[in-house]
């Protein structure tokens, strides 16, 4: 079994090549002597990354799942996972909320920075326009048409979107209410049937 030596930020790690090759699409899974990260003089791969984080990265290849330490920020982990080419889908279910929380915080920070600019919304109407096109998904954040012609097209798309959503919503809501009542009736029936069956079994 061939051993691989990996130097991460001055800390030397040792593992088996077969362990890394379980995920050939990742950076470590595709390592080769011809790689730019290979140091021929020391016969090891060198990465100028945080060695504390690498323990968790290496455990991914051993345990087939990523567990994110809670004492480190989400941005740091996003950067590491992108560098090592590890899919986000491999984050463990118990830790995925940490990453999701970071994504939400990053979005909120970006919005705060956008709103902090004095020329972002010169008046209330511009702010209202931004909220409408964002909610109707015609635009998003700072990505939306700002010229006269663009606003005409944008308004038309927003109106069409509102109509498309508004027309079926009453039908969907009505059907949902009917299905919910039917499901409750079914559960009540099953409960009564189970009690009746249990009573018959006790009598017998």
GROMACS .gro file of C-alpha atoms in nm:
model
  204
    1UNK     CA    1   0.000   0.000   0.000
    2UNK     CA    2   0.169   0.319  -0.123
    3UNK     CA    3   0.206   0.599   0.129
    4UNK     CA    4   0.169   0.967   0.038
    5UNK     CA    5   0.334   1.252   0.226
    6UNK     CA    6   0.155   1.587   0.220
    7UNK     CA    7   0.309   1.903   0.364
    8UNK     CA    8   0.040   2.156   0.452
    9UNK     CA    9   0.168   2.489   0.580
   10UNK     CA   10   0.479   2.323   0.729
   11UNK     CA   11   0.294   2.032   0.895
   12UNK     CA   12   0.358   1.689   0.744
   13UNK     CA   13   0.069   1.447   0.697
   14UNK     CA   14   0.087   1.085   0.587
   15UNK     CA   15  -0.191   0.879   0.433
   16UNK     CA   16  -0.244   0.606   0.176
   17UNK     CA   17  -0.280   0.677  -0.193
   18UNK     CA   18  -0.578   0.440  -0.213
   19UNK     CA   19  -0.757   0.648   0.051
   20UNK     CA   20  -0.729   0.965  -0.158
   21UNK     CA   21  -0.819   0.795  -0.484
   22UNK     CA   22  -1.168   0.716  -0.358
   23UNK     CA   23  -1.260   1.062  -0.483
   24UNK     CA   24  -1.064   1.112  -0.806
   25UNK     CA   25  -1.246   1.435  -0.896
   26UNK     CA   26  -1.106   1.615  -0.592
   27UNK     CA   27  -0.764   1.781  -0.578
   28UNK     CA   28  -0.609   1.522  -0.347
   29UNK     CA   29  -0.772   1.237  -0.536
   30UNK     CA   30  -0.599   1.343  -0.858
   31UNK     CA   31  -0.248   1.395  -0.718
   32UNK     CA   32   0.043   1.277  -0.933
   33UNK     CA   33   0.420   1.318  -0.933
   34UNK     CA   34   0.383   1.547  -1.234
   35UNK     CA   35   0.160   1.779  -1.028
   36UNK     CA   36   0.270   2.137  -0.966
   37UNK     CA   37   0.235   2.069  -0.593
   38UNK     CA   38   0.493   1.788  -0.589
   39UNK     CA   39   0.835   1.864  -0.435
   40UNK     CA   40   1.084   1.623  -0.591
   41UNK     CA   41   1.362   1.713  -0.349
   42UNK     CA   42   1.160   1.616  -0.041
   43UNK     CA   43   0.938   1.362  -0.221
   44UNK     CA   44   0.620   1.513  -0.087
   45UNK     CA   45   0.331   1.732  -0.195
   46UNK     CA   46   0.328   2.086  -0.059
   47UNK     CA   47   0.023   2.309  -0.010
   48UNK     CA   48   0.041   2.655   0.143
   49UNK     CA   49  -0.285   2.611   0.336
   50UNK     CA   50  -0.401   2.602   0.697
   51UNK     CA   51  -0.285   2.272   0.856
   52UNK     CA   52  -0.555   2.289   1.124
   53UNK     CA   53  -0.824   2.272   0.858
   54UNK     CA   54  -0.649   1.997   0.667
   55UNK     CA   55  -0.715   1.742   0.942
   56UNK     CA   56  -1.085   1.775   0.865
   57UNK     CA   57  -1.021   1.758   0.490
   58UNK     CA   58  -0.821   1.438   0.531
   59UNK     CA   59  -1.092   1.286   0.750
   60UNK     CA   60  -1.331   1.333   0.459
   61UNK     CA   61  -1.139   1.072   0.261
   62UNK     CA   62  -1.136   0.836   0.558
   63UNK     CA   63  -1.499   0.877   0.666
   64UNK     CA   64  -1.665   0.975   0.335
   65UNK     CA   65  -1.823   1.286   0.487
   66UNK     CA   66  -1.717   1.637   0.590
   67UNK     CA   67  -1.774   1.749   0.948
   68UNK     CA   68  -1.721   2.124   0.995
   69UNK     CA   69  -1.575   2.246   1.328
   70UNK     CA   70  -1.811   2.502   1.479
   71UNK     CA   71  -1.535   2.731   1.606
   72UNK     CA   72  -1.431   2.828   1.252
   73UNK     CA   73  -1.623   3.068   1.029
   74UNK     CA   74  -1.817   2.952   0.725
   75UNK     CA   75  -1.620   3.170   0.483
   76UNK     CA   76  -1.301   2.987   0.575
   77UNK     CA   77  -1.462   2.652   0.504
   78UNK     CA   78  -1.611   2.766   0.178
   79UNK     CA   79  -1.265   2.872   0.064
   80UNK     CA   80  -1.112   2.539   0.171
   81UNK     CA   81  -1.376   2.321   0.008
   82UNK     CA   82  -1.342   2.515  -0.317
   83UNK     CA   83  -0.964   2.479  -0.311
   84UNK     CA   84  -0.969   2.104  -0.244
   85UNK     CA   85  -1.258   2.063  -0.493
   86UNK     CA   86  -1.479   1.885  -0.241
   87UNK     CA   87  -1.853   1.895  -0.331
   88UNK     CA   88  -2.081   2.074  -0.086
   89UNK     CA   89  -2.315   1.775  -0.103
   90UNK     CA   90  -2.060   1.580   0.102
   91UNK     CA   91  -2.099   1.804   0.407
   92UNK     CA   92  -2.261   1.598   0.682
   93UNK     CA   93  -2.627   1.664   0.754
   94UNK     CA   94  -2.549   1.761   1.113
   95UNK     CA   95  -2.305   2.031   0.997
   96UNK     CA   96  -2.477   2.158   0.684
   97UNK     CA   97  -2.668   2.421   0.882
   98UNK     CA   98  -2.334   2.582   0.968
   99UNK     CA   99  -2.263   2.633   0.600
  100UNK     CA  100  -2.618   2.748   0.523
  101UNK     CA  101  -2.598   2.998   0.809
  102UNK     CA  102  -2.278   3.139   0.659
  103UNK     CA  103  -2.439   3.174   0.315
  104UNK     CA  104  -2.731   3.366   0.466
  105UNK     CA  105  -2.497   3.592   0.661
  106UNK     CA  106  -2.286   3.655   0.350
  107UNK     CA  107  -2.599   3.753   0.152
  108UNK     CA  108  -2.715   3.982   0.432
  109UNK     CA  109  -2.372   4.146   0.449
  110UNK     CA  110  -2.373   4.206   0.075
  111UNK     CA  111  -2.717   4.367   0.095
  112UNK     CA  112  -2.609   4.589   0.385
  113UNK     CA  113  -2.308   4.705   0.185
  114UNK     CA  114  -2.533   4.777  -0.113
  115UNK     CA  115  -2.780   4.975   0.094
  116UNK     CA  116  -2.500   5.168   0.264
  117UNK     CA  117  -2.414   5.340  -0.065
  118UNK     CA  118  -2.586   5.682  -0.069
  119UNK     CA  119  -2.659   5.662  -0.442
  120UNK     CA  120  -2.812   5.312  -0.435
  121UNK     CA  121  -3.170   5.435  -0.388
  122UNK     CA  122  -3.193   5.813  -0.448
  123UNK     CA  123  -3.561   5.815  -0.352
  124UNK     CA  124  -3.840   5.596  -0.217
  125UNK     CA  125  -3.977   5.505  -0.562
  126UNK     CA  126  -3.642   5.361  -0.670
  127UNK     CA  127  -3.631   5.154  -0.351
  128UNK     CA  128  -3.986   5.031  -0.410
  129UNK     CA  129  -3.902   4.946  -0.771
  130UNK     CA  130  -3.601   4.743  -0.658
  131UNK     CA  131  -3.812   4.544  -0.410
  132UNK     CA  132  -4.079   4.467  -0.673
  133UNK     CA  133  -3.836   4.341  -0.938
  134UNK     CA  134  -3.651   4.137  -0.676
  135UNK     CA  135  -3.965   3.971  -0.537
  136UNK     CA  136  -4.089   3.889  -0.889
  137UNK     CA  137  -3.741   3.747  -0.969
  138UNK     CA  138  -3.703   3.976  -1.271
  139UNK     CA  139  -3.389   4.110  -1.107
  140UNK     CA  140  -3.182   4.017  -0.804
  141UNK     CA  141  -2.996   4.246  -0.564
  142UNK     CA  142  -2.794   4.489  -0.781
  143UNK     CA  143  -2.848   4.293  -1.104
  144UNK     CA  144  -3.145   4.452  -1.281
  145UNK     CA  145  -3.199   4.687  -1.580
  146UNK     CA  146  -3.153   5.053  -1.495
  147UNK     CA  147  -3.215   5.222  -1.832
  148UNK     CA  148  -3.557   5.347  -1.955
  149UNK     CA  149  -3.605   5.067  -2.211
  150UNK     CA  150  -3.486   4.808  -1.962
  151UNK     CA  151  -3.737   4.931  -1.705
  152UNK     CA  152  -4.022   4.902  -1.956
  153UNK     CA  153  -3.931   4.540  -2.032
  154UNK     CA  154  -3.877   4.480  -1.662
  155UNK     CA  155  -4.221   4.615  -1.572
  156UNK     CA  156  -4.386   4.397  -1.837
  157UNK     CA  157  -4.207   4.086  -1.710
  158UNK     CA  158  -4.299   4.170  -1.350
  159UNK     CA  159  -4.669   4.209  -1.438
  160UNK     CA  160  -4.672   3.882  -1.631
  161UNK     CA  161  -4.501   3.711  -1.338
  162UNK     CA  162  -4.757   3.847  -1.091
  163UNK     CA  163  -5.047   3.733  -1.312
  164UNK     CA  164  -4.899   3.387  -1.365
  165UNK     CA  165  -4.857   3.345  -0.989
  166UNK     CA  166  -5.189   3.506  -0.890
  167UNK     CA  167  -5.418   3.310  -1.125
  168UNK     CA  168  -5.349   2.956  -0.999
  169UNK     CA  169  -5.285   3.048  -0.634
  170UNK     CA  170  -5.655   3.038  -0.537
  171UNK     CA  171  -5.699   2.696  -0.698
  172UNK     CA  172  -5.384   2.564  -0.532
  173UNK     CA  173  -5.491   2.699  -0.192
  174UNK     CA  174  -5.839   2.547  -0.229
  175UNK     CA  175  -5.704   2.208  -0.333
  176UNK     CA  176  -5.452   2.214  -0.052
  177UNK     CA  177  -5.729   2.277   0.202
  178UNK     CA  178  -5.935   1.990   0.060
  179UNK     CA  179  -5.638   1.754   0.063
  180UNK     CA  180  -5.552   1.857   0.417
  181UNK     CA  181  -5.906   1.781   0.535
  182UNK     CA  182  -5.907   1.450   0.348
  183UNK     CA  183  -5.576   1.353   0.505
  184UNK     CA  184  -5.706   1.440   0.854
  185UNK     CA  185  -6.019   1.233   0.792
  186UNK     CA  186  -5.807   0.941   0.674
  187UNK     CA  187  -5.589   0.960   0.984
  188UNK     CA  188  -5.896   0.973   1.208
  189UNK     CA  189  -6.045   0.672   1.028
  190UNK     CA  190  -5.722   0.475   1.063
  191UNK     CA  191  -5.704   0.562   1.431
  192UNK     CA  192  -6.061   0.444   1.491
  193UNK     CA  193  -5.999   0.127   1.289
  194UNK     CA  194  -5.688   0.049   1.491
  195UNK     CA  195  -5.873   0.097   1.820
  196UNK     CA  196  -6.159  -0.123   1.697
  197UNK     CA  197  -5.917  -0.392   1.584
  198UNK     CA  198  -5.739  -0.376   1.918
  199UNK     CA  199  -6.071  -0.409   2.103
  200UNK     CA  200  -6.167  -0.715   1.898
  201UNK     CA  201  -5.831  -0.877   1.969
  202UNK     CA  202  -5.876  -0.826   2.343
  203UNK     CA  203  -6.224  -0.982   2.329
  204UNK     CA  204  -6.095  -1.282   2.135
   0.00000   0.00000   0.00000
